[in-house]
C-alpha positions as CSV (number, residue, x, y, z in Angstrom):
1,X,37.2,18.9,29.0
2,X,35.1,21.1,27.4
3,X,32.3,20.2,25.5
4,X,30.8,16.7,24.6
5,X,32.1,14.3,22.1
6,X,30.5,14.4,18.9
7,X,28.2,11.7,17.7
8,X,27.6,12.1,14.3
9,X,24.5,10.0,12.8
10,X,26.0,9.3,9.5
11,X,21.7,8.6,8.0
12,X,20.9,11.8,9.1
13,X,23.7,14.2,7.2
14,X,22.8,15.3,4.2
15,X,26.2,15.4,1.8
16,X,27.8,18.8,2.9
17,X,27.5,17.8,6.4
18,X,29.1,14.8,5.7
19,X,31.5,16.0,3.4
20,X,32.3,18.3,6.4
21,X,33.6,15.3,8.2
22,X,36.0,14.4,5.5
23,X,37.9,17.9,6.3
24,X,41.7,17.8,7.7
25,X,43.2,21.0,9.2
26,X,45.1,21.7,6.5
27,X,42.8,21.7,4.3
28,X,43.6,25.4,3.8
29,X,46.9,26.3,3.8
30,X,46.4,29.6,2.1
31,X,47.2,31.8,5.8
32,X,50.5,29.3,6.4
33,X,51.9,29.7,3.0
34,X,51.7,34.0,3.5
35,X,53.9,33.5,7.0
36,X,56.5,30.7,5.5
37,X,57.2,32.9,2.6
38,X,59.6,35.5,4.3
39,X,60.8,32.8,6.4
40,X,62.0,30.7,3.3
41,X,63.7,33.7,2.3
42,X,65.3,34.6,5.1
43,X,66.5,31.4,5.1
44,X,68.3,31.6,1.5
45,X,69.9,34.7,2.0
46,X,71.1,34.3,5.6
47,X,71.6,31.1,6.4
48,X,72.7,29.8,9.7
49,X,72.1,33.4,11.4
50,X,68.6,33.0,10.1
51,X,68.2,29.5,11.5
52,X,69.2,30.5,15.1
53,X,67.6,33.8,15.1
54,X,64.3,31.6,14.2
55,X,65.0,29.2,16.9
56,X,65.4,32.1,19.5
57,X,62.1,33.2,18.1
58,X,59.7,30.5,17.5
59,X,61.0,27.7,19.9
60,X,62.1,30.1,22.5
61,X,65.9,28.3,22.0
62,X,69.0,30.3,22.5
63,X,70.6,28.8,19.8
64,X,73.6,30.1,18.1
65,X,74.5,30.2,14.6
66,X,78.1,28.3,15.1
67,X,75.7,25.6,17.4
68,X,73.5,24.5,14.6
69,X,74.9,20.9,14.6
70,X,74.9,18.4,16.8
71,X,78.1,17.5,18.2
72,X,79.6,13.9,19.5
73,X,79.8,14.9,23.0
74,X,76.1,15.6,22.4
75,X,75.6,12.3,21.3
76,X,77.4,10.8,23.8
77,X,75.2,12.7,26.6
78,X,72.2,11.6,25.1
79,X,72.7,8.4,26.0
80,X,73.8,9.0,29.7
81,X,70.3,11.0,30.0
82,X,67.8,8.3,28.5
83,X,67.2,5.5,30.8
84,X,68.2,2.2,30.1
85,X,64.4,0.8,29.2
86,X,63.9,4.0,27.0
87,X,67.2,2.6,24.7
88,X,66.3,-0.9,25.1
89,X,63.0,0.2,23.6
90,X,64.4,2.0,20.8
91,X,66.9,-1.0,20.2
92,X,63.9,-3.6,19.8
93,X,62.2,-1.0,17.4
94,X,65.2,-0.4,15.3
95,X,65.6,-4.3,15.1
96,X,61.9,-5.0,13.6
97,X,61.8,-1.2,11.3
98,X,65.2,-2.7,9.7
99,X,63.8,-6.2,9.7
100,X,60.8,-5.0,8.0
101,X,62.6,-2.5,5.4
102,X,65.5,-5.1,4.2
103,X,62.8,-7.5,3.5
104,X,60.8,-4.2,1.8
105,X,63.7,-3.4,-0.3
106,X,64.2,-4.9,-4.0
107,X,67.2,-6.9,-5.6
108,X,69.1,-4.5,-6.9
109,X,68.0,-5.3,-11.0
110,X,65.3,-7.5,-12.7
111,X,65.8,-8.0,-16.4
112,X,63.2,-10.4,-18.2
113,X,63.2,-11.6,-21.4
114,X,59.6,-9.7,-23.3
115,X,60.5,-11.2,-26.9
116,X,63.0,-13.6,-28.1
117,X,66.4,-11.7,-27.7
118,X,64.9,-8.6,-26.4
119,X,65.0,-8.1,-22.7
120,X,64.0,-5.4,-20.5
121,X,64.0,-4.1,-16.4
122,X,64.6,-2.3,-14.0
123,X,67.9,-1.3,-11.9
124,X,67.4,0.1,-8.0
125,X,69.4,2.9,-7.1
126,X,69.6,5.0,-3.5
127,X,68.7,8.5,-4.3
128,X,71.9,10.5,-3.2
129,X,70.7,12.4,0.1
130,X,67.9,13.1,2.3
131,X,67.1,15.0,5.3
132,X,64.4,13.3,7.5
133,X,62.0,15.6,9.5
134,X,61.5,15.1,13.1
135,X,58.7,17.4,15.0
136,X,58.5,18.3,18.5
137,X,56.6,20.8,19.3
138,X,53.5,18.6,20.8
139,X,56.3,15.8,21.9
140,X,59.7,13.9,21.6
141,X,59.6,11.4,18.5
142,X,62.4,9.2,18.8
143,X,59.7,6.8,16.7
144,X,59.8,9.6,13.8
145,X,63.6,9.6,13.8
146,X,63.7,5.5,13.3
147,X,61.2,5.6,11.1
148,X,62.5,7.9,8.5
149,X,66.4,7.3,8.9
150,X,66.7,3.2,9.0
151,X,65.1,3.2,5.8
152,X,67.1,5.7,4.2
153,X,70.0,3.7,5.8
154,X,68.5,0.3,4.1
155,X,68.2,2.1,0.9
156,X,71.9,2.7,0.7
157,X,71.2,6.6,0.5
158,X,75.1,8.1,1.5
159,X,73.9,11.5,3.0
160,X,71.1,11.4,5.5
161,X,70.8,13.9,7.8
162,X,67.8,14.9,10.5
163,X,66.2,18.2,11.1
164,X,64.5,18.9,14.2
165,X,63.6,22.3,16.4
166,X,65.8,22.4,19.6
167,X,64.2,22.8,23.0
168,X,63.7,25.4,25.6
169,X,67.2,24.5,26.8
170,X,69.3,24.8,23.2
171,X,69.6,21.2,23.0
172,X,68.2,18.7,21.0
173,X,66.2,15.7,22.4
174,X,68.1,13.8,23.7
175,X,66.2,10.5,22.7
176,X,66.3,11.8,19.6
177,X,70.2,12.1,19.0
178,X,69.8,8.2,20.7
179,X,67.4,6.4,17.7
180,X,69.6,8.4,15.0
181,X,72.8,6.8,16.3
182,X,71.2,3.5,16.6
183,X,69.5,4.1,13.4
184,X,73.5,4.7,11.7
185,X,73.1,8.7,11.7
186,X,75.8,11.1,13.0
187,X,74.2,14.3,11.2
188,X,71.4,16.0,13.4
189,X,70.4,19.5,13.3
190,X,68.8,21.9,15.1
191,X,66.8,23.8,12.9
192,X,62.6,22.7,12.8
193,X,59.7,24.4,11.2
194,X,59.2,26.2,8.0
195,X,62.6,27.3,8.8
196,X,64.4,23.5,8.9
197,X,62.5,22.7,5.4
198,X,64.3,25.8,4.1
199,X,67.5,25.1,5.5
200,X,67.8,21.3,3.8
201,X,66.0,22.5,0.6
202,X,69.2,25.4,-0.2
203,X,71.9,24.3,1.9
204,X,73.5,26.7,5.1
205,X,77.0,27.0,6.1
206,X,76.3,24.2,8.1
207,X,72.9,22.4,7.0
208,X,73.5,20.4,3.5
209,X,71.5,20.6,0.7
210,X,69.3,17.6,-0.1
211,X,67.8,16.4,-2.5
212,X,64.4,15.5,-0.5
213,X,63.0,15.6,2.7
214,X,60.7,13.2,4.4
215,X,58.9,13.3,7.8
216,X,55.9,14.6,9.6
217,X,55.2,18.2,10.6
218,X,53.0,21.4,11.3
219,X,50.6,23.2,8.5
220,X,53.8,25.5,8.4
221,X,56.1,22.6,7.5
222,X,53.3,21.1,5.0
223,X,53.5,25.0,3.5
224,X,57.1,25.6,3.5
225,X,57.2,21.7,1.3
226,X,54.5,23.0,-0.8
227,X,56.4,26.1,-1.9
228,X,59.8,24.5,-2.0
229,X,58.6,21.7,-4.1
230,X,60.7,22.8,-6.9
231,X,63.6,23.0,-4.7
232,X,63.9,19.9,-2.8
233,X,60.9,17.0,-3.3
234,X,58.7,17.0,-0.8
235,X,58.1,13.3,-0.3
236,X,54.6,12.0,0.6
237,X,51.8,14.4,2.2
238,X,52.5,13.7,6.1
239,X,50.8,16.6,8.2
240,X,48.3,16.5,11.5
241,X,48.0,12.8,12.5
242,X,44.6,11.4,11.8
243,X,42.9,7.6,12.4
244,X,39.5,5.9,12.0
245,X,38.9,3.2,14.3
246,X,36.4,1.2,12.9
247,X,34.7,-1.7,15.2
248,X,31.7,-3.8,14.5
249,X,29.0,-5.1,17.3
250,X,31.7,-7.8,18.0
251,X,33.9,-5.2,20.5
252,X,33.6,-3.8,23.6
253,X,32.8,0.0,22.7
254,X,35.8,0.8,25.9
255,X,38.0,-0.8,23.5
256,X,37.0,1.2,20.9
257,X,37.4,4.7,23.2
258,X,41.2,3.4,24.3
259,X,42.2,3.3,21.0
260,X,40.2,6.2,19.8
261,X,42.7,8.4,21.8
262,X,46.0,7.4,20.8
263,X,46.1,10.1,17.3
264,X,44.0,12.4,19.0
265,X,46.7,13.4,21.7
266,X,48.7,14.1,19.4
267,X,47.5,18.0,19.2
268,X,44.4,19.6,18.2
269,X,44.7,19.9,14.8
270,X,44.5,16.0,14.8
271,X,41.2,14.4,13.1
272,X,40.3,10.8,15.1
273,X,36.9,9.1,14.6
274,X,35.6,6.2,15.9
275,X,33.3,4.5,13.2
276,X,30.6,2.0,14.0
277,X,27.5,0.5,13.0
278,X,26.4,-0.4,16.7
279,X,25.0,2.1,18.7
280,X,25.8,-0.1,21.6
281,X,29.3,0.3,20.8
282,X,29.0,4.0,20.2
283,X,26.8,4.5,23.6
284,X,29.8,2.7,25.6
285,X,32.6,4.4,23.9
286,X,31.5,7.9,24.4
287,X,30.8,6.7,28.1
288,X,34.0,5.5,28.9
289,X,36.2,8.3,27.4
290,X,36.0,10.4,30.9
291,X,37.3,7.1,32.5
292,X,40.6,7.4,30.2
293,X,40.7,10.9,30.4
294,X,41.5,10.6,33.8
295,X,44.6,8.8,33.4
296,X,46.0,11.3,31.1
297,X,48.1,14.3,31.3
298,X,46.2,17.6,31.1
299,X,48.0,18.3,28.0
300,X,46.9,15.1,26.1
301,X,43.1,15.7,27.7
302,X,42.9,18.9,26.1
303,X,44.7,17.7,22.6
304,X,42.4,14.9,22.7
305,X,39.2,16.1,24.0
306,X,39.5,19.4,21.8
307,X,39.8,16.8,18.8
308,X,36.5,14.7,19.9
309,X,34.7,17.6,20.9
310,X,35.8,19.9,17.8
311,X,34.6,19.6,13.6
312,X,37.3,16.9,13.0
313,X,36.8,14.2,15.1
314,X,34.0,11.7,17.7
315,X,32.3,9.0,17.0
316,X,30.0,8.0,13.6
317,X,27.1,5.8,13.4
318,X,26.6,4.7,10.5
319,X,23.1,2.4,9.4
320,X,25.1,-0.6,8.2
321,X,28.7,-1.9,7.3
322,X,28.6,-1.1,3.9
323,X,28.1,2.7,5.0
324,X,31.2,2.5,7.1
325,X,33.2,1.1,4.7
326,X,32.3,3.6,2.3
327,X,33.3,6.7,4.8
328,X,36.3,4.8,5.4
329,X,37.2,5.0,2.1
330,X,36.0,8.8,1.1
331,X,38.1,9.6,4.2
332,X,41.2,7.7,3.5
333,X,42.4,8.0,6.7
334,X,46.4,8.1,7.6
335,X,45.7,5.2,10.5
336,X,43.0,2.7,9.9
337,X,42.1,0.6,12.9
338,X,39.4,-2.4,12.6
339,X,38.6,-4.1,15.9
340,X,36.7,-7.4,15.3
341,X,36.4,-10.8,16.0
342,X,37.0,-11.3,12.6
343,X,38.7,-8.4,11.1
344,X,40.0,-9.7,8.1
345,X,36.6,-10.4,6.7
346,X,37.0,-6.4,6.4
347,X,40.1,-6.3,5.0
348,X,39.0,-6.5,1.7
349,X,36.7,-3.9,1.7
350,X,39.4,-1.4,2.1
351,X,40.5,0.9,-0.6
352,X,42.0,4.0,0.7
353,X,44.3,3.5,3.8
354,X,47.8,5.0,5.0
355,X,47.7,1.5,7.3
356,X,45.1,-0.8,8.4
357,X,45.7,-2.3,12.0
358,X,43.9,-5.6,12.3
359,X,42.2,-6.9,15.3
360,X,42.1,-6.2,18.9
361,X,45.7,-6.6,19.6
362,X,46.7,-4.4,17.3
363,X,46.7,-0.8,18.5
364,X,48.1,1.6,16.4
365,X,50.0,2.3,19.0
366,X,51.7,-0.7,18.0
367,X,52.1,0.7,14.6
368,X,53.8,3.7,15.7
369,X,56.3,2.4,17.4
370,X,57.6,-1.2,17.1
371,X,55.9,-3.8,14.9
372,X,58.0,-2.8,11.5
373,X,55.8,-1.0,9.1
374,X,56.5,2.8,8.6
375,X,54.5,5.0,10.4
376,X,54.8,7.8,8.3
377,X,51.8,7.6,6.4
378,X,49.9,10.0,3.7
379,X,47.4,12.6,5.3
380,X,44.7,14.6,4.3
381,X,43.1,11.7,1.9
382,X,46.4,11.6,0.2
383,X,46.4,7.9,0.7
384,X,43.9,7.5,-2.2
385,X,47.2,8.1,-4.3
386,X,49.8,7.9,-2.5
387,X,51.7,4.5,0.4
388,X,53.7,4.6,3.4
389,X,57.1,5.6,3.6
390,X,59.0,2.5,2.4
391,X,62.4,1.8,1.2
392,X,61.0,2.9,-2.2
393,X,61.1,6.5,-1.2
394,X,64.9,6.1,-1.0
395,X,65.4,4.6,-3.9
396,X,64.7,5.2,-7.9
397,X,64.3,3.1,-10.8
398,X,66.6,3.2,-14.0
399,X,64.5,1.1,-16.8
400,X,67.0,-1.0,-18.6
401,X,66.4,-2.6,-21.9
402,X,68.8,-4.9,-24.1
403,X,68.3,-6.5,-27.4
404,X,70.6,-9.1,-29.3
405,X,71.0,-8.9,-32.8
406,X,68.3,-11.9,-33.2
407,X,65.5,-9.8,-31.1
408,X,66.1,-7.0,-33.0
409,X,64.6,-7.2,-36.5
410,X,60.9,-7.9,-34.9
411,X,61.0,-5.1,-32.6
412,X,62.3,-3.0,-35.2
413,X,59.6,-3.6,-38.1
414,X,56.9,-2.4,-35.3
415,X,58.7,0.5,-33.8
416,X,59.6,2.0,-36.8
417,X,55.8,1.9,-37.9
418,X,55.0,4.0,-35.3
419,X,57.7,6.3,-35.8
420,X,56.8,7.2,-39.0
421,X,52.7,7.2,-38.2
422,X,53.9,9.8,-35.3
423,X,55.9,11.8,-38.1
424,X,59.5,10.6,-36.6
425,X,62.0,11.1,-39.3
426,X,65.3,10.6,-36.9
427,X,63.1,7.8,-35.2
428,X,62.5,5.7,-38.2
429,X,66.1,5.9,-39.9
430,X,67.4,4.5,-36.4
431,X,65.8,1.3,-37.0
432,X,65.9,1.4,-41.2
433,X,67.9,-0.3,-43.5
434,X,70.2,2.7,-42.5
435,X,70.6,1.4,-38.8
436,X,71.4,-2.5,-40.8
437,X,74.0,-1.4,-43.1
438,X,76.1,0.1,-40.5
439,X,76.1,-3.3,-38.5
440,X,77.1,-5.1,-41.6
């Protein structure tokens, strides 16, 4: 590790310093959106030789154009290679995301009645495909695949597919290829980056075309989204990971470093504070961090450390609660921890949250992988507008109205005042005496 974790002193920043803190990396996606443009392109005009000439180039893959799909021998392989506890794992997961999903997921209409004989609703539909982004260039996320697909599958959506960069060896992960056939998807494909957004936004000789794309991923997947928004619908802002564990005087500050960790592994263009009104808690975290570091690959130390150490991430004191709890909510973080003997005494407090995770058995770890709730959450504040993937994102509402013959003269006297105050002519006819003489 280079470098010492950041203790910022929330009192003494003045507001661009701590408006600096607020910053995610991709914050500025002018640089990304130059490179993704001629791969986009590339992609619309060549296809599946564009797709594996890509993955020869940026993931090192020797992927061919005719191997773009996953097959069902490779299926089948994939789960000879994971060991038994890996698919157990991903079994209990998939059992508590569905559970959590179907009880997510609306009746399929509500009509209520708003005047006497006049009634009005809403019908749930599955929108009619997706393609569900799974990263891997910092990791295997068999947790991304689950999360994205078994809702899509709850939803009723007929054409789910998932998108994912191959490996070294051509292949794709094969944990991956596991949670998707557990999940109910046969449709994997080896196409990631800017590249893979392309691919699923106009359709390859292999790769269908989809109407919108979910999932995680780089700044250059966050780009290519951004400029194919008019192509394919982007879904909810998901980029770099980012959390704020928040702990009171109540918690061991080691606590507070162990979980500080878990999003800033993740690479370093994660953002991971640890927020806290106790400089006793904020003295003991930053100690114990080289304890945990220890125990770590060298690859997550120098994710993680770069994080802590770097302009998006360590530890903030703030002077009081309410100072934290106003951070928290200018930040909006993606993962919210609060570690307390009483964390839902906080609860309330919070505004502007992908998830909050409450107490000290409740890592986000937890989150991430097994306890139900999506873990693909909004980034880069995004979460002061927008929720977690849900069932929702699958589906779309049709409004649906219906008025009887005896609900029909009230609503009709009102509406067509407005018509004709709005200058309405075809408006106000169709609920005249025209409209009533022809139902004579």
């Amino acid at each position: 590790m280079s470098g010492s974790v950041n203790l910022h002193d929330l009192a003494r920043l003045n507001p661009a310093a701590r408006a600096n803190l607020l910053k995610r990396s991709e914050a500025d996606l002018g640089p990304f959106l130059d490179r993704v443009r001629p791969i986009i392109e590339a992609v619309r005009l060549e296809g599946d030789v564009a797709l594996a000439r890509f993955a020869n180039e940026f993931d090192k893959s020797p992927v061919k154009a005719s191997e773009i799909a996953a097959t069902k021998s490779d299926f089948d392989a994939a789960f000879k290679a994971v060991e038994p506890e890996v698919i157990a794992a991903i079994e209990f997961a998939v059992e508590n995301i569905r559970k959590f999903h179907t009880d997510q997921k609306p009746e399929e209409m509500w009509l209520h009645e708003m005047r006497p004989g006049a009634f009005a609703g809403d019908r749930f539909r599955p929108i009619p495909s997706v393609a569900c982004y799974v990263p891997r260039g910092k990791g295997s996320f068999p947790s991304v695949v689950m999360m994205t697909t078994i809702p899509a599958v709850v939803a009723g959506v007929k054409n789910i597919c998932v998108v994912t960069p191959p490996g070294p060896d051509g292949k794709i992960d094969a944990a991956t290829l596991v949670a998707a056939r557990l999940a109910g998807v046969d449709k994997v494909y080896k196409c990631g980056g800017a590249q893979g957004v392309a691919a699923v936004a106009y359709g390859t000789e292999t790769v269908p075309k989809c109407a919108k794309i979910v999932g995680p991923g780089s700044p250059y997947v966050v780009a290519a989204k951004r400029l194919l928004a008019d192509i394919i619908d982007p879904g909810i802002p998901a980029g770099p990971s980012e959390s704020i564990i928040f702990a009171d005087e109540t918690v061991d500050g080691r606590l507070a470093a162990l979980d500080l960790l878990v999003e800033a592994e993740h690479g370093q263009d994660s953002s991971a504070y640890l927020v806290t009104p106790s400089p006793k808690v904020a003295e003991a975290a930053i100690k114990a961090l080289p304890d945990f570091w220890a125990k770590m690959s060298e690859q997550r130390v120098a994710f993680s450390s770069a994080v802590l150490t770097g302009p998006r991430g360590g530890v903030v004191l703030t002077p009081d609660v309410d100072s934290a709890m106003a951070f928290i909510n200018d930040y909006a973080p993606e993962h919210l921890e609060i570690l307390s003997d009483e964390p839902f005494a906080y609860l309330g407090r919070i505004e502007n949250a992908g998830e909050v995770l409450l107490g000290k058995h409740t890592p986000v770890t937890l989150g991430n992988f097994v306890l139900g709730p999506n873990a693909v959450l909004p980034t880069s504040r995004a979460a002061m507008t927008h929720s977690p993937l849900s069932v929702f994102d699958y589906m779309k509402r049709i409004s649906v109205g219906y008025v009887t013959s005896s609900g029909y003269p009230e609503l009709a006297k009102h509406a067509r005042v407005l018509a004709t105050y709005e200058g309405f002519d075809a408006h106000a006819n169709a609920v005249s005496e025209i409209r009533s003489n022809l139902l004579k």
